[in-house]
mmCIF file of C-alpha atoms and ligand atoms in Angstrom:
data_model
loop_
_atom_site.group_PDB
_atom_site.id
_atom_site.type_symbol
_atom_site.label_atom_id
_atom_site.label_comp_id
_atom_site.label_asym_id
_atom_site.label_seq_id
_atom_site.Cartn_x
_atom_site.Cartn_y
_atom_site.Cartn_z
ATOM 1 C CA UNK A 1 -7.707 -3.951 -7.564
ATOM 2 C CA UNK A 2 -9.453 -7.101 -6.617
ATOM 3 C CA UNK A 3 -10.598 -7.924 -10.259
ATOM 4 C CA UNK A 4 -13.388 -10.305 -10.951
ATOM 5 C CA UNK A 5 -14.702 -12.429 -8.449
ATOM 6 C CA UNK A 6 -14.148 -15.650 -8.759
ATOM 7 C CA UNK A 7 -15.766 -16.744 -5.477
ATOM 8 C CA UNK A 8 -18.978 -14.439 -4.843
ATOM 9 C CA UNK A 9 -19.061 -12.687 -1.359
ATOM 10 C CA UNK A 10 -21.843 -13.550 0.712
ATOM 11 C CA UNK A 11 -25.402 -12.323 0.380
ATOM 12 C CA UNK A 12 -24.892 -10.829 3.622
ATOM 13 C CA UNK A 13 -21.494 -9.195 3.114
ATOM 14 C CA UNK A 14 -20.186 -8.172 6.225
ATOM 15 C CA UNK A 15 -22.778 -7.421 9.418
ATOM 16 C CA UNK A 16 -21.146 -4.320 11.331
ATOM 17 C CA UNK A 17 -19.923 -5.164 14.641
ATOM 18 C CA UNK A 18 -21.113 -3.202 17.740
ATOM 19 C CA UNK A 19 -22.602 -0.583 15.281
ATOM 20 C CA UNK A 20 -25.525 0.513 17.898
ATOM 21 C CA UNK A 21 -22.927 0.419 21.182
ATOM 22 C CA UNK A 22 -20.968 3.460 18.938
ATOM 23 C CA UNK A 23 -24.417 5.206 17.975
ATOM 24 C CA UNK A 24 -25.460 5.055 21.756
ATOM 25 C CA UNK A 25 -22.216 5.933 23.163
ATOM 26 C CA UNK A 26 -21.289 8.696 20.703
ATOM 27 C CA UNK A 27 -25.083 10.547 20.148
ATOM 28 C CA UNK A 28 -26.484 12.579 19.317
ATOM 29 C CA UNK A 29 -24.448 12.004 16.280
ATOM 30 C CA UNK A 30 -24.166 15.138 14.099
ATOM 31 C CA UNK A 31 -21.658 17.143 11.946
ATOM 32 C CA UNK A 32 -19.151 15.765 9.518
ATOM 33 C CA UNK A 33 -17.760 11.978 10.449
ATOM 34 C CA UNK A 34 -14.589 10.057 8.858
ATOM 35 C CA UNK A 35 -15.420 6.266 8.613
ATOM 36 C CA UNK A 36 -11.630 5.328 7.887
ATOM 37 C CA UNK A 37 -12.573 1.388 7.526
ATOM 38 C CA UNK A 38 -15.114 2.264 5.144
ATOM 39 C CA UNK A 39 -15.811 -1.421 4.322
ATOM 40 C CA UNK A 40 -19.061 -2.893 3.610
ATOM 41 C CA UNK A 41 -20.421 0.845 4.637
ATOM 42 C CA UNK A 42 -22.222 -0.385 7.639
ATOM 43 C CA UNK A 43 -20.865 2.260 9.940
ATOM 44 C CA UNK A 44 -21.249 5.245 7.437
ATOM 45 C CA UNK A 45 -24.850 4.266 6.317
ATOM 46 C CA UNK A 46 -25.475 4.121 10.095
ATOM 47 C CA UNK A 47 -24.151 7.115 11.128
ATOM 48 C CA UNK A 48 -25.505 8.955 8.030
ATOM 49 C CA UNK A 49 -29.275 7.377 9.255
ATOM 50 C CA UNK A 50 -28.206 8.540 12.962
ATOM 51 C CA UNK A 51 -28.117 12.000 12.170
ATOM 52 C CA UNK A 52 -24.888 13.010 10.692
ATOM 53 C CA UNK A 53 -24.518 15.819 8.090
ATOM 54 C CA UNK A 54 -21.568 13.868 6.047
ATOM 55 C CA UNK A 55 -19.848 10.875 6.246
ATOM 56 C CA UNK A 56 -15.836 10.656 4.497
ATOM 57 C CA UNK A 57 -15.464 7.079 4.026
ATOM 58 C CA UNK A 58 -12.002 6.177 3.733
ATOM 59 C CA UNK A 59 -10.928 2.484 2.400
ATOM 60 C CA UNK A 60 -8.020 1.109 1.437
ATOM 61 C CA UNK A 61 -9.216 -1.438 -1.081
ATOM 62 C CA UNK A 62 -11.186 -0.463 -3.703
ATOM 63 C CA UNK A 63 -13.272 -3.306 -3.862
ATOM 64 C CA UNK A 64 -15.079 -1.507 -1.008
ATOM 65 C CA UNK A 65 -16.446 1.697 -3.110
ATOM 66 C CA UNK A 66 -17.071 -1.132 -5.843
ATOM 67 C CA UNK A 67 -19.623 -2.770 -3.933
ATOM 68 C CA UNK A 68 -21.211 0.326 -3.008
ATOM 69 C CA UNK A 69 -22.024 1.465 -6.123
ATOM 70 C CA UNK A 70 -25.545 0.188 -6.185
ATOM 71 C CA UNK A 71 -26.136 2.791 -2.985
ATOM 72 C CA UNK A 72 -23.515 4.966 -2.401
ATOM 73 C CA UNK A 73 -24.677 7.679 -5.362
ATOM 74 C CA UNK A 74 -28.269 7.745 -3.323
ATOM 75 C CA UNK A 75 -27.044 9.819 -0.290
ATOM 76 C CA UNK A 76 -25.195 12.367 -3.088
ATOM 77 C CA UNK A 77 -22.436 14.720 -1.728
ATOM 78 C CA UNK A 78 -23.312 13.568 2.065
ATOM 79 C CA UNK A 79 -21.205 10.334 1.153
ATOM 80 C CA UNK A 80 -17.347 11.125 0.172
ATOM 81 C CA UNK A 81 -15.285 8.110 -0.801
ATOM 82 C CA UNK A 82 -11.773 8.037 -1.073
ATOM 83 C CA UNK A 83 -9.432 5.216 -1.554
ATOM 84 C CA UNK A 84 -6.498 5.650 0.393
ATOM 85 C CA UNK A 85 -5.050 4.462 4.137
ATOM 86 C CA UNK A 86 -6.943 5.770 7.472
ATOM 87 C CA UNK A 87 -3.167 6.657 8.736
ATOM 88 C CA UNK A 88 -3.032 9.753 6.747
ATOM 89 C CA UNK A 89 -6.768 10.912 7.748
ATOM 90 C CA UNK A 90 -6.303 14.043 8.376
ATOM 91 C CA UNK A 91 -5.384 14.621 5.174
ATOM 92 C CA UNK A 92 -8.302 13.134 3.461
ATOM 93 C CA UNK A 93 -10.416 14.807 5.253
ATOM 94 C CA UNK A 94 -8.656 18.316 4.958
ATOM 95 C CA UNK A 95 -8.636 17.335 1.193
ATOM 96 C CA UNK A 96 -12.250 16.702 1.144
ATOM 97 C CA UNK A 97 -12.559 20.129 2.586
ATOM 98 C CA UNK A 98 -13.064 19.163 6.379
ATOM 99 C CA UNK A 99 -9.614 20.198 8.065
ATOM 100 C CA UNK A 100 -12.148 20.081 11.329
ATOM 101 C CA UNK A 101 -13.718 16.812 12.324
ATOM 102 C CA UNK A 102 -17.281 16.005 14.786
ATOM 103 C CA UNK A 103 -15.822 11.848 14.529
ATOM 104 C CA UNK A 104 -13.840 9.223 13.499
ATOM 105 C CA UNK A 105 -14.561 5.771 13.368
ATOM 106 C CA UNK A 106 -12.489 2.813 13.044
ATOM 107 C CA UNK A 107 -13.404 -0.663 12.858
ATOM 108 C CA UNK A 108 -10.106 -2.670 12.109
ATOM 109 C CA UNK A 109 -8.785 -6.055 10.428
ATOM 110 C CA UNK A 110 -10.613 -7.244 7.421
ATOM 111 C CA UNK A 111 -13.954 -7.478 6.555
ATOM 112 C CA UNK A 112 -15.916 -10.779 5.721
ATOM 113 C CA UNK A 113 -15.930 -9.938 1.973
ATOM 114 C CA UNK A 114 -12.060 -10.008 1.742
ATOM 115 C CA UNK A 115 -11.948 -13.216 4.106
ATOM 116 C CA UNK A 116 -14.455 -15.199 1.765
ATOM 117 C CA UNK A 117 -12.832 -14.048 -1.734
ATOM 118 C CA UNK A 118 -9.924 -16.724 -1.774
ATOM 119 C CA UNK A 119 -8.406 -14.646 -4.492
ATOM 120 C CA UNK A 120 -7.412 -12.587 -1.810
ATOM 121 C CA UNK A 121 -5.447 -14.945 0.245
ATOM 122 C CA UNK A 122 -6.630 -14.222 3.517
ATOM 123 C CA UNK A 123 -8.274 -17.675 4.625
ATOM 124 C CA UNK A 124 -6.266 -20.484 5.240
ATOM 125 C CA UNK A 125 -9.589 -22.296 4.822
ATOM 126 C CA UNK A 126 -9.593 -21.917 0.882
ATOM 127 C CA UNK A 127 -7.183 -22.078 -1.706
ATOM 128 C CA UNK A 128 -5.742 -19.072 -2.907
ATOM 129 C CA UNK A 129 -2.926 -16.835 -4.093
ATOM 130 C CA UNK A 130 -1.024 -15.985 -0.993
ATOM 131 C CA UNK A 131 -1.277 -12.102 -1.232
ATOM 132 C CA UNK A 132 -3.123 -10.784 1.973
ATOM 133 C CA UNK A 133 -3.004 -7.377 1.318
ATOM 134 C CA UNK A 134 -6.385 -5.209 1.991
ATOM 135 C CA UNK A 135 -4.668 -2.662 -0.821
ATOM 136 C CA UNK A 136 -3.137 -3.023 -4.100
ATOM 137 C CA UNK A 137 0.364 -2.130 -3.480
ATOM 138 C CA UNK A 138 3.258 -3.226 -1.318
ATOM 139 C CA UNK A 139 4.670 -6.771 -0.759
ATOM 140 C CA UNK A 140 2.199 -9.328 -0.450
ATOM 141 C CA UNK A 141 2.044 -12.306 1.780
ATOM 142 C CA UNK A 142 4.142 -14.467 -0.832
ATOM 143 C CA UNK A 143 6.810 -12.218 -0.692
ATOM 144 C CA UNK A 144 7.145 -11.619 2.829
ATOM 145 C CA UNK A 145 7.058 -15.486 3.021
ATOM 146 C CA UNK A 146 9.561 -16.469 0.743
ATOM 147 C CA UNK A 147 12.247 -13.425 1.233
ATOM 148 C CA UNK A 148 12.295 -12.519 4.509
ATOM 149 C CA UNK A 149 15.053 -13.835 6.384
ATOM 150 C CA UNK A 150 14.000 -16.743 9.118
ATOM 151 C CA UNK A 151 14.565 -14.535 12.144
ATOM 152 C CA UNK A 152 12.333 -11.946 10.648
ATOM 153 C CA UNK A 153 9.857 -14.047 10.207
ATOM 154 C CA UNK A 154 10.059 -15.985 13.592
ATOM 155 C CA UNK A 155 9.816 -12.163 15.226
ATOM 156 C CA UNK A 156 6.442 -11.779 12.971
ATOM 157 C CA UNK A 157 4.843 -14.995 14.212
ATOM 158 C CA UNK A 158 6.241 -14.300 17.761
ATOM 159 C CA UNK A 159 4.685 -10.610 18.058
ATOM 160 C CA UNK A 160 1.982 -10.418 15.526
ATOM 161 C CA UNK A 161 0.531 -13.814 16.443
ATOM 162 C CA UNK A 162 1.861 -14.422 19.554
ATOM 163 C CA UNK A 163 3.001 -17.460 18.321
ATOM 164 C CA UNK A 164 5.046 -20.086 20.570
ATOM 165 C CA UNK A 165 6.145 -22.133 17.734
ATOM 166 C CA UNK A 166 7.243 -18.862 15.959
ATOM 167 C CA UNK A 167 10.773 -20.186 15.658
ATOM 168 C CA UNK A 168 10.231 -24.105 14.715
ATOM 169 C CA UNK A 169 7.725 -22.729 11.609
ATOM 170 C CA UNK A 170 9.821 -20.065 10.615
ATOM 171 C CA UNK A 171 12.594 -22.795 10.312
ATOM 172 C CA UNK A 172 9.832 -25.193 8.350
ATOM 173 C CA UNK A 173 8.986 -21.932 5.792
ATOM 174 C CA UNK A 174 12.136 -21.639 5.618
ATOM 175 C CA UNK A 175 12.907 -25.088 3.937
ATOM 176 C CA UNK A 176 10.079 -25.834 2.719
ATOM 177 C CA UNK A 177 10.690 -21.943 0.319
ATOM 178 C CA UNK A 178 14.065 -23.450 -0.907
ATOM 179 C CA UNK A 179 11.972 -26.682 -2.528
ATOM 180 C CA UNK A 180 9.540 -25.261 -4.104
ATOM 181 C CA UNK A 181 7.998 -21.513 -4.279
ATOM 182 C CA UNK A 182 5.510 -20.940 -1.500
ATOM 183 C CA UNK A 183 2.666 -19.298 -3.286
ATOM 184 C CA UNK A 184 -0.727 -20.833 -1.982
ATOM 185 C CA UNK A 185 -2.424 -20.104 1.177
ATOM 186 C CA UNK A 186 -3.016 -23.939 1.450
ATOM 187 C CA UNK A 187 0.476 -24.524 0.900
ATOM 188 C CA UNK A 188 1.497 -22.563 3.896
ATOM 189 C CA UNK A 189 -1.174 -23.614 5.701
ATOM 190 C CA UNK A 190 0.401 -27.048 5.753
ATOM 191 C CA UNK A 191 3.544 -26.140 6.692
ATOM 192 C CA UNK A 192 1.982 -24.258 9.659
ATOM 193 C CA UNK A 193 0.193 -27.340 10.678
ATOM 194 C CA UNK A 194 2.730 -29.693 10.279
ATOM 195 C CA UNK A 195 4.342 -28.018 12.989
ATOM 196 C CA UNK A 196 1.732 -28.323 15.565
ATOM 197 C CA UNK A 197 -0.290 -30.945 17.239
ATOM 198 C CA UNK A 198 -3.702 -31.629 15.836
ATOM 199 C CA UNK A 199 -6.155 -29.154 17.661
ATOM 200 C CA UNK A 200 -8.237 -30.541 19.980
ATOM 201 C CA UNK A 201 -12.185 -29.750 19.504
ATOM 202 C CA UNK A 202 -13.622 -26.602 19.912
ATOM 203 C CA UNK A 203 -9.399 -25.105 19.548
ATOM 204 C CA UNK A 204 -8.920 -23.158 16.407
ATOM 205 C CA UNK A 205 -7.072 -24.091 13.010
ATOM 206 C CA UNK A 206 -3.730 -24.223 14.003
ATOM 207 C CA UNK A 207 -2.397 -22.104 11.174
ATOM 208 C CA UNK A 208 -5.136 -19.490 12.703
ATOM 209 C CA UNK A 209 -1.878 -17.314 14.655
ATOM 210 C CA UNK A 210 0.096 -17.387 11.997
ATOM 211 C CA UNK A 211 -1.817 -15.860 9.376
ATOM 212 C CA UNK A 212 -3.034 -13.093 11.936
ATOM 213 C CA UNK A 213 0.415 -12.487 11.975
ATOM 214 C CA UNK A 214 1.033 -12.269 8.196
ATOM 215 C CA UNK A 215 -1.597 -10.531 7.902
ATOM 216 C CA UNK A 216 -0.643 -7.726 9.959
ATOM 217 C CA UNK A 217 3.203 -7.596 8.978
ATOM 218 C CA UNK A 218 1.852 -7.303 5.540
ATOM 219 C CA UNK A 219 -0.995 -4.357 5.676
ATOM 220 C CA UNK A 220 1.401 -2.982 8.709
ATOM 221 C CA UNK A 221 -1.296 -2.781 10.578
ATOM 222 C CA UNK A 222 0.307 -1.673 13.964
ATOM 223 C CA UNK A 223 1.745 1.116 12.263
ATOM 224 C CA UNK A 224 -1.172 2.541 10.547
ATOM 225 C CA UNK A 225 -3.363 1.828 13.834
ATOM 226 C CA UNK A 226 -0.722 4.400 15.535
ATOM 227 C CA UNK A 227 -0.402 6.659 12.887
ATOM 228 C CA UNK A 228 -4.606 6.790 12.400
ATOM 229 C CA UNK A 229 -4.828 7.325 16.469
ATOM 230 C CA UNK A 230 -2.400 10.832 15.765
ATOM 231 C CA UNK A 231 -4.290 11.624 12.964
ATOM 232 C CA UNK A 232 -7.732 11.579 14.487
ATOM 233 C CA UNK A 233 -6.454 13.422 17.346
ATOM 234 C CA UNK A 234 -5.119 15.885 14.964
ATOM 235 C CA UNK A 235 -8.273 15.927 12.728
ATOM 236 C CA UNK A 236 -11.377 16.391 15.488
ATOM 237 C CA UNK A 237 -12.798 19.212 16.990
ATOM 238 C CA UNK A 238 -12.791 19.999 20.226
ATOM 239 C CA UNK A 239 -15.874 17.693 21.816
ATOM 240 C CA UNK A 240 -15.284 15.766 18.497
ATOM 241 C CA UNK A 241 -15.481 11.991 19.313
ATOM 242 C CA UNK A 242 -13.299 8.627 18.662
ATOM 243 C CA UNK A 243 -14.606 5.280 18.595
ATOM 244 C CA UNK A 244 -12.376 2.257 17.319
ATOM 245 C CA UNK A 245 -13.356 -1.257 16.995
ATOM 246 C CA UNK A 246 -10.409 -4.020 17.776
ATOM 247 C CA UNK A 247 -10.269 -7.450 17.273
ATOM 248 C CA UNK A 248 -7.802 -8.874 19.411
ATOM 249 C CA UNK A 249 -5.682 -8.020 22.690
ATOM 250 C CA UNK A 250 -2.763 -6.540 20.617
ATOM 251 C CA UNK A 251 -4.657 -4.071 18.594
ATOM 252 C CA UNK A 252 -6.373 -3.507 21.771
ATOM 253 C CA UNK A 253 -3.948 -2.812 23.792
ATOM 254 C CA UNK A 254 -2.587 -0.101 21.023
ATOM 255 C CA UNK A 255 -5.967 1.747 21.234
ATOM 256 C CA UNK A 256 -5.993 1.701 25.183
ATOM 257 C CA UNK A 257 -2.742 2.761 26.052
ATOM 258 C CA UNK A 258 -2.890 5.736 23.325
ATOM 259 C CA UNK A 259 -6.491 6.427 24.973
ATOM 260 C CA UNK A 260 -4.713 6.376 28.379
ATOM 261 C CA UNK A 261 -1.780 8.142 27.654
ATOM 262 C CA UNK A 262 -3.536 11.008 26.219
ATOM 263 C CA UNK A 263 -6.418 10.839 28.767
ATOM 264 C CA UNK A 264 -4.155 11.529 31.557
ATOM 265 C CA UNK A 265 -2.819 14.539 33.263
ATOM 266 C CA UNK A 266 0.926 13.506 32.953
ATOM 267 C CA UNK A 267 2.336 16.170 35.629
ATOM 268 C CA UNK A 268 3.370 14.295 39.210
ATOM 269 C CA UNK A 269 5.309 11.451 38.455
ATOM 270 C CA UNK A 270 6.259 9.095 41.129
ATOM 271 C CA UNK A 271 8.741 7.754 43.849
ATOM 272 C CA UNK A 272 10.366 5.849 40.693
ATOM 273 C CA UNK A 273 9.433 7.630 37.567
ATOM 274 C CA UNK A 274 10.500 11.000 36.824
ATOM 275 C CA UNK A 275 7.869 13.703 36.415
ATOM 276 C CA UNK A 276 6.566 14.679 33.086
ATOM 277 C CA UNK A 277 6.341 18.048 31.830
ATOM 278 C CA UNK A 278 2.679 19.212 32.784
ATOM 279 C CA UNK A 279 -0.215 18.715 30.030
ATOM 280 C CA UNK A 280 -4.078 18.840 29.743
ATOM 281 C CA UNK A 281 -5.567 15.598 28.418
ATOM 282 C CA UNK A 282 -6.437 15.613 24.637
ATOM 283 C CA UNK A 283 -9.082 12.860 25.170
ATOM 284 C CA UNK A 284 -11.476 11.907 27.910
ATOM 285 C CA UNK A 285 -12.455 8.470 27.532
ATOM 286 C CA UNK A 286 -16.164 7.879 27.382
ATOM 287 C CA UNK A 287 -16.738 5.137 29.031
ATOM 288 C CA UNK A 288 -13.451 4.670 30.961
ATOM 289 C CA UNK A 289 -13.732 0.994 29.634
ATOM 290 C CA UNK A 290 -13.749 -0.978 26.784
ATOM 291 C CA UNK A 291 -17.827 -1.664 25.551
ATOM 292 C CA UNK A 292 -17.794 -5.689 24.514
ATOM 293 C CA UNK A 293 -20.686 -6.931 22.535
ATOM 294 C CA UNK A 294 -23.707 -8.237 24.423
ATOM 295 C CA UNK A 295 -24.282 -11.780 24.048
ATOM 296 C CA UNK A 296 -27.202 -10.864 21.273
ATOM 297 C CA UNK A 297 -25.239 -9.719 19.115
ATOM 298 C CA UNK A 298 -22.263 -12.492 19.707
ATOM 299 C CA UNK A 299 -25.255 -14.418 18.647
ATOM 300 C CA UNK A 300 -26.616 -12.724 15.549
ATOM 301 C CA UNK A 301 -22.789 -12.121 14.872
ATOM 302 C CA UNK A 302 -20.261 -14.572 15.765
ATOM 303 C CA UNK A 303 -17.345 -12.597 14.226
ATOM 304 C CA UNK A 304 -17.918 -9.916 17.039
ATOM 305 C CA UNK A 305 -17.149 -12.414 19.543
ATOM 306 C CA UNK A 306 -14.304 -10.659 19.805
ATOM 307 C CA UNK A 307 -14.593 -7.532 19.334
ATOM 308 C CA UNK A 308 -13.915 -4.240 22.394
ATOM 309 C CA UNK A 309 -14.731 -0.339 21.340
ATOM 310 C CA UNK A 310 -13.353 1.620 22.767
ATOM 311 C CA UNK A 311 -14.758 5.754 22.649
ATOM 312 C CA UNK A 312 -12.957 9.851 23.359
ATOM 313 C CA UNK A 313 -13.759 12.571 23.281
ATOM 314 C CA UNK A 314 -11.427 15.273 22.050
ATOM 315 C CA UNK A 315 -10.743 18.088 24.242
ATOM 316 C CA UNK A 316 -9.351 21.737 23.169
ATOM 317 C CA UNK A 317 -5.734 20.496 24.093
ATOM 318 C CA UNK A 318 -3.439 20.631 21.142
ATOM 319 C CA UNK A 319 -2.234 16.932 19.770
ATOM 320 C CA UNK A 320 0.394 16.135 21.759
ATOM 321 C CA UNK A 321 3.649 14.851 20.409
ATOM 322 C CA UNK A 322 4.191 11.304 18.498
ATOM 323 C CA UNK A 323 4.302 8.415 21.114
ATOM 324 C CA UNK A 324 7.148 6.450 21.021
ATOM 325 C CA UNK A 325 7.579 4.122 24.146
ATOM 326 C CA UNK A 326 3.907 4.230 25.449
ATOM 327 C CA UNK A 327 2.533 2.224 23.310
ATOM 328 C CA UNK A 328 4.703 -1.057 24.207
ATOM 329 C CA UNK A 329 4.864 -1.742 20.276
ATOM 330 C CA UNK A 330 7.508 -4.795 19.343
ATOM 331 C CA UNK A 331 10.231 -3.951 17.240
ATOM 332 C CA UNK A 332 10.942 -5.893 15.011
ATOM 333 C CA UNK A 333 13.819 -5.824 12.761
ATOM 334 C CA UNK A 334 13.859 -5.261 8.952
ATOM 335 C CA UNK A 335 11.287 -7.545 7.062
ATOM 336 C CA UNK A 336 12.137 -6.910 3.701
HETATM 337 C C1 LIG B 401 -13.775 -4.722 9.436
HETATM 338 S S1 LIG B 401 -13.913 -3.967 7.896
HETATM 339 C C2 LIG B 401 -14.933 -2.576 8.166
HETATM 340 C C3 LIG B 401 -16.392 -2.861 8.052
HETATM 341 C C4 LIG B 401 -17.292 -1.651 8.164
HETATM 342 N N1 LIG B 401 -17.214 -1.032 9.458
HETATM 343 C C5 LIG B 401 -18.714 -2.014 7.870
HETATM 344 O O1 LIG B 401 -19.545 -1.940 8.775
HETATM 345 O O2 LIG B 401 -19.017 -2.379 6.741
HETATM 346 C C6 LIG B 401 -12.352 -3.211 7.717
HETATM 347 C C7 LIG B 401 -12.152 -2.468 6.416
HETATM 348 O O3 LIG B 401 -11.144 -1.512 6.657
HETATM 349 C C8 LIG B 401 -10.210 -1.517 5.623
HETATM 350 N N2 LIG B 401 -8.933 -1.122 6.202
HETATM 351 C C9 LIG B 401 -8.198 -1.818 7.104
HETATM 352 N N3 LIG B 401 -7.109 -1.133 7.448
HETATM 353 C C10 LIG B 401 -7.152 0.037 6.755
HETATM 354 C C11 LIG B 401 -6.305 1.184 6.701
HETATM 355 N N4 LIG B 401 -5.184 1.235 7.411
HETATM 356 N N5 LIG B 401 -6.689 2.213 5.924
HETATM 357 C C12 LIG B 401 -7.836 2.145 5.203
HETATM 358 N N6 LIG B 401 -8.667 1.079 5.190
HETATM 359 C C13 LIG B 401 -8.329 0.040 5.972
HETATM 360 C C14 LIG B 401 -10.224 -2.909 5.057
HETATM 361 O O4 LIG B 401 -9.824 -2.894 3.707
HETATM 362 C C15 LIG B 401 -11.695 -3.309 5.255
HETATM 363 O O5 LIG B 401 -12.439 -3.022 4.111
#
């Protein structure tokens, strides 16, 4: 529970990112729709207004149903919120009484009213408690800083952040934790700096990788990405239809290579890999590629400078088994 702001979020909250490239791609929208990064409610007031019947919006901070009070209670029992992680969707929604599911969205990371709360610790731009996490339980930030052992944390900044210093700030947390406590996001922030040469203009803040990678070690963000992917694949009908929003090349590639793993025959094989047992794809990938936001919208939104959706739709396959290698996820050793 966030608590009271201190620092006001923006008038403008959070703008949704490539919210009309997911109504085009995915219409006509209809039936019942899981929003499992419910957010600001961009995407669920949008798909509501597009056409469909109900909306579950999943969110695992409850800051998020907080600031919809003023609307939510105005679209009645078309609007179910539920506080909770979008890894375990297909139990919300069976919970909510819709085993079967027309869409899922996901839009991932954090949204622009957790980034500008410094209370939240996300922004190495403002002084803060160094928490970082989008929910109210688990380990936050200043406990994965200042107990995890050095390689741990090298392997975090390494494959979270893909971080080339990984090892030389590691070593830095590392002593600067046995001087004094490291609970401030402007604390670590200068350790992370001191580390690396100035940026040169137009680079980003240098302690920009590492509290990525923080970031996702703490809200284990990889793992709920590839447990939400099962889960929707689980959850949706057949001609039911995916469409996540990613941030940056790892989450990315997580989305694309489930997409592609599921959207292919298997069967065949090669001269050098073995052949796989034969199975029907559970997802045909609508378009083949990644959608980027025009340059409009980059415009209007600079936080979606980034941004790739990528859209399925479910076939009558049954979900296939967990993934394990596919997915090229690193593994990294015991944090905590
Ligand atoms: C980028 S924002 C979503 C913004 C939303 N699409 C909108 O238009 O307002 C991401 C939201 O998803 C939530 N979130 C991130 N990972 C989650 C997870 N694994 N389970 C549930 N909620 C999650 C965050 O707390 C945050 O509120």
């Amino acid at each position: 529970m966030a608590g009271p702001a201190s620092d006001t979020p923006a008038a403008e909250p959070h703008i949704p990112v490539l919210l009309e490239a997911i109504l085009k791609a995915v219409a006509p929208v209809q039936g019942v729709w899981l929003d499992g990064t419910f957010g600001a409610g961009g995407y669920s007031r949008g798909l509501l207004a597009a056409g469909a019947a109900r909306v579950i919006g999943i969110d695992r901070d409850p800051l998020a149903f907080e600031m919809a009070t003023p609307w939510a209670g105005a679209f009645g029992d078309r609007l179910i919120l539920v506080e909770g992680t979008f890894s375990d969707l297909d139990r919300h929604a069976a919970e909510a009484g819709y085993p079967q599911l027309d869409g899922v969205v996901l839009d991932l990371g954090v949204s622009s009213m957790q980034l500008d709360l410094s209370e939240r610790g996300f922004s190495f731009m403002r002084d803060g408690p160094l928490d970082m996490r989008m929910g109210r339980v688990g380990p936050s930030a200043e406990d994965l800083v200042n107990d995890a052992p050095e390689g741990a944390l090298a392997d975090i900044l390494f494959h979270y952040g893909e971080e080339r210093a990984s090892r030389r700030i590691a070593k830095a947390i590392v002593k600067a934790r046995t001087e004094e406590r490291i609970s401030s996001t402007l604390h670590l922030a200068k350790i992370v700096e001191k580390c690396l040469p100035r940026p040169k203009p137009g680079q980003s803040h240098p302690a920009t990788r590492s509290f990525q990678a923080i970031r996702i070690a703490v809200n284990d963000e990889f793992g709920q990405l590839v447990e939400g992917l099962m889960a929707a694949e689980r959850a949706l009908a057949p001609g039911g239809q995916l469409a996540v929003v990613t941030f940056h090349s790892l989450e990315d590639r997580i989305a694309k290579r489930f997409l592609q793993d599921r959207a292919s025959f298997g069967g065949g094989g090669s001269r050098y890999a073995p052949a796989e047992a034969e199975r029907e794809p559970g997802f045909i990938l609508t378009p083949r590629r990644a959608i980027a936001p025009d340059a409009d919208e980059i415009k209007r939104n600079p936080r979606a400078r980034s941004a790739k959706l990528r859209v399925a739709r479910r076939t009558d396959t049954p979900a296939a088994a967990p993934l394990a290698d596919v997915l090229g996820l690193p593994r990294l050793s015991e944090i905590l």
